[in-house]
mmCIF file of C-alpha atoms in Angstrom:
data_model
loop_
_atom_site.group_PDB
_atom_site.id
_atom_site.type_symbol
_atom_site.label_atom_id
_atom_site.label_comp_id
_atom_site.label_asym_id
_atom_site.label_seq_id
_atom_site.Cartn_x
_atom_site.Cartn_y
_atom_site.Cartn_z
ATOM 1 C CA MET A 1 127.421 82.989 96.739
ATOM 2 C CA LYS A 2 125.851 86.402 98.618
ATOM 3 C CA HIS A 3 123.408 84.247 100.872
ATOM 4 C CA LEU A 4 126.044 82.244 101.736
ATOM 5 C CA ILE A 5 128.225 85.310 102.644
ATOM 6 C CA ARG A 6 124.916 86.915 104.861
ATOM 7 C CA LEU A 7 124.414 83.761 106.264
ATOM 8 C CA VAL A 8 127.979 83.461 107.619
ATOM 9 C CA PHE A 9 127.537 87.104 109.299
ATOM 10 C CA LEU A 10 124.497 86.221 110.956
ATOM 11 C CA LEU A 11 125.972 83.244 112.172
ATOM 12 C CA LEU A 12 129.250 85.018 113.436
ATOM 13 C CA PHE A 13 126.929 87.623 114.469
ATOM 14 C CA PHE A 14 125.074 85.400 116.810
ATOM 15 C CA GLN A 15 128.048 83.562 118.101
ATOM 16 C CA GLN A 16 129.162 86.415 119.440
ATOM 17 C CA VAL A 17 126.180 87.394 121.200
ATOM 18 C CA GLU A 18 125.975 83.582 122.695
ATOM 19 C CA GLN A 19 129.511 83.895 124.156
ATOM 20 C CA ALA A 20 128.986 87.321 125.969
ATOM 21 C CA SER A 21 128.730 87.001 129.486
ATOM 22 C CA GLU A 22 125.610 89.695 129.280
ATOM 23 C CA ARG A 23 123.182 89.391 126.902
ATOM 24 C CA LEU A 24 122.576 91.782 124.077
ATOM 25 C CA LYS A 25 119.818 94.268 124.353
ATOM 26 C CA VAL A 26 118.533 94.674 120.799
ATOM 27 C CA ALA A 27 115.984 96.388 119.035
ATOM 28 C CA VAL A 28 114.427 94.995 115.901
ATOM 29 C CA ALA A 29 113.081 97.221 112.842
ATOM 30 C CA GLY A 30 110.822 95.336 111.230
ATOM 31 C CA LEU A 31 109.694 91.748 111.257
ATOM 32 C CA ASN A 32 109.161 90.954 107.171
ATOM 33 C CA HIS A 33 112.682 89.371 106.727
ATOM 34 C CA ASP A 34 112.747 85.211 107.552
ATOM 35 C CA HIS A 35 116.170 85.632 109.287
ATOM 36 C CA VAL A 36 114.263 87.189 112.086
ATOM 37 C CA PHE A 37 113.628 83.684 113.284
ATOM 38 C CA LEU A 38 117.119 83.323 113.955
ATOM 39 C CA LEU A 39 117.056 86.095 116.535
ATOM 40 C CA LEU A 40 113.470 85.277 117.772
ATOM 41 C CA ASN A 41 114.989 81.725 118.718
ATOM 42 C CA LEU A 42 118.060 83.209 120.571
ATOM 43 C CA TYR A 43 115.179 85.591 122.758
ATOM 44 C CA LYS A 44 113.053 82.176 123.096
ATOM 45 C CA ASP A 45 116.365 80.506 124.346
ATOM 46 C CA LYS A 46 117.079 83.270 126.901
ATOM 47 C CA LYS A 47 120.317 84.276 124.646
ATOM 48 C CA VAL A 48 119.427 87.620 123.911
ATOM 49 C CA ASP A 49 117.082 90.199 125.395
ATOM 50 C CA ILE A 50 114.729 91.931 122.619
ATOM 51 C CA ILE A 51 113.959 95.510 124.221
ATOM 52 C CA GLY A 52 111.787 96.834 121.224
ATOM 53 C CA ILE A 53 110.408 95.862 118.343
ATOM 54 C CA ALA A 54 109.115 98.680 115.741
ATOM 55 C CA GLU A 55 106.395 96.739 113.287
ATOM 56 C CA PRO A 56 103.608 99.212 111.670
ATOM 57 C CA ASN A 57 102.217 95.810 110.378
ATOM 58 C CA GLN A 58 100.105 95.342 113.241
ATOM 59 C CA THR A 59 98.459 91.789 112.297
ATOM 60 C CA LEU A 60 101.892 90.712 111.846
ATOM 61 C CA SER A 61 103.188 92.092 115.506
ATOM 62 C CA ASN A 62 100.280 90.177 116.576
ATOM 63 C CA LYS A 63 101.453 86.781 115.017
ATOM 64 C CA ILE A 64 104.616 87.140 116.697
ATOM 65 C CA ARG A 65 104.051 88.496 119.637
ATOM 66 C CA THR A 66 101.550 85.245 120.470
ATOM 67 C CA GLN A 67 104.131 83.013 118.670
ATOM 68 C CA TYR A 68 107.155 83.963 120.646
ATOM 69 C CA ASN A 69 105.307 85.419 123.942
ATOM 70 C CA LEU A 70 106.549 88.491 123.414
ATOM 71 C CA PRO A 71 105.357 91.307 126.329
ATOM 72 C CA ASP A 72 102.910 94.128 124.193
ATOM 73 C CA ALA A 73 105.183 96.760 126.134
ATOM 74 C CA ILE A 74 107.895 96.336 123.689
ATOM 75 C CA PHE A 75 106.128 96.715 120.263
ATOM 76 C CA TYR A 76 106.259 99.829 118.695
ATOM 77 C CA HIS A 77 104.572 101.503 115.420
ATOM 78 C CA ASP A 78 107.450 102.925 114.547
ATOM 79 C CA LEU A 79 111.633 103.370 115.224
ATOM 80 C CA PRO A 80 111.910 106.671 116.352
ATOM 81 C CA SER A 81 108.979 105.991 118.704
ATOM 82 C CA LEU A 82 110.663 102.865 120.178
ATOM 83 C CA LEU A 83 113.885 104.726 120.496
ATOM 84 C CA LYS A 84 112.454 107.710 122.876
ATOM 85 C CA HIS A 85 111.856 104.595 125.392
ATOM 86 C CA VAL A 86 114.422 102.199 125.348
ATOM 87 C CA LYS A 87 118.449 102.425 124.708
ATOM 88 C CA PRO A 88 119.674 98.749 123.123
ATOM 89 C CA ASP A 89 122.962 97.800 122.478
ATOM 90 C CA ALA A 90 122.295 97.317 118.503
ATOM 91 C CA VAL A 91 119.271 97.744 116.316
ATOM 92 C CA LEU A 92 118.825 94.788 113.751
ATOM 93 C CA ALA A 93 116.400 95.891 110.341
ATOM 94 C CA TYR A 94 114.455 93.100 109.260
ATOM 95 C CA ASN A 95 112.305 95.750 107.400
ATOM 96 C CA PRO A 96 111.898 96.021 103.923
ATOM 97 C CA THR A 97 115.584 96.521 102.166
ATOM 98 C CA ASP A 98 114.697 99.767 100.950
ATOM 99 C CA GLU A 99 114.084 101.441 104.139
ATOM 100 C CA HIS A 100 117.323 99.728 105.492
ATOM 101 C CA ILE A 101 118.609 103.647 105.228
ATOM 102 C CA ARG A 102 116.023 104.919 106.893
ATOM 103 C CA VAL A 103 117.247 103.003 110.097
ATOM 104 C CA ALA A 104 120.665 103.548 109.896
ATOM 105 C CA GLU A 105 119.381 107.567 109.329
ATOM 106 C CA THR A 106 117.971 107.316 112.743
ATOM 107 C CA CYS A 107 120.021 104.900 114.783
ATOM 108 C CA LEU A 108 123.424 105.819 113.825
ATOM 109 C CA PRO A 109 123.311 109.906 114.585
ATOM 110 C CA LEU A 110 122.265 108.438 118.159
ATOM 111 C CA LYS A 111 125.423 106.176 118.250
ATOM 112 C CA ILE A 112 123.228 102.806 118.247
ATOM 113 C CA PRO A 113 125.088 100.341 116.173
ATOM 114 C CA VAL A 114 122.671 98.798 113.320
ATOM 115 C CA MET A 115 122.881 95.457 111.476
ATOM 116 C CA VAL A 116 121.390 95.360 108.032
ATOM 117 C CA GLU A 117 120.987 91.939 106.106
ATOM 118 C CA LYS A 118 121.697 93.790 102.448
ATOM 119 C CA PRO A 119 122.668 97.250 101.150
ATOM 120 C CA LEU A 120 121.521 100.358 102.272
ATOM 121 C CA ALA A 121 121.079 101.664 98.934
ATOM 122 C CA THR A 122 118.517 99.683 96.404
ATOM 123 C CA THR A 123 118.778 101.972 93.505
ATOM 124 C CA LEU A 124 121.651 104.022 91.699
ATOM 125 C CA SER A 125 119.789 106.968 92.997
ATOM 126 C CA ASP A 126 119.909 106.097 96.966
ATOM 127 C CA ALA A 127 123.566 105.445 96.446
ATOM 128 C CA LYS A 128 124.418 108.793 94.817
ATOM 129 C CA TYR A 129 121.920 110.838 97.200
ATOM 130 C CA HIS A 130 124.018 109.002 100.498
ATOM 131 C CA THR A 131 127.277 109.170 99.467
ATOM 132 C CA THR A 132 127.332 111.915 102.334
ATOM 133 C CA PRO A 133 128.126 110.435 105.756
ATOM 134 C CA ILE A 134 124.989 110.139 108.070
ATOM 135 C CA LEU A 135 126.952 110.465 111.234
#
């Protein structure tokens, strides 16, 4: 059921992107979740602009860069470096689940909306620590 809810959310999100008169400019935090391929296919179909990708795994970056003919200039080793160079409409987190909270902590103070596909807290300790507002 959780997977169905996530899929419905992603489909609704991407439907909004498709209906927008101007393409959404997004940055991507990580490339290791399979759901990133929905976004990459929208990029390939010219329905969304990917203006930055933060991925520390060079092998994975190279594979995706080649497969989707992405320009070298949009790849960064980490999200803070990416956000120093580009101003996305939103950041989509496709990095490991336990790192989603760092994406939120980086983007939200900058007033950049974030989409994560899983809960921000992956442990009880994280949930207790992050009970205060990030903003």
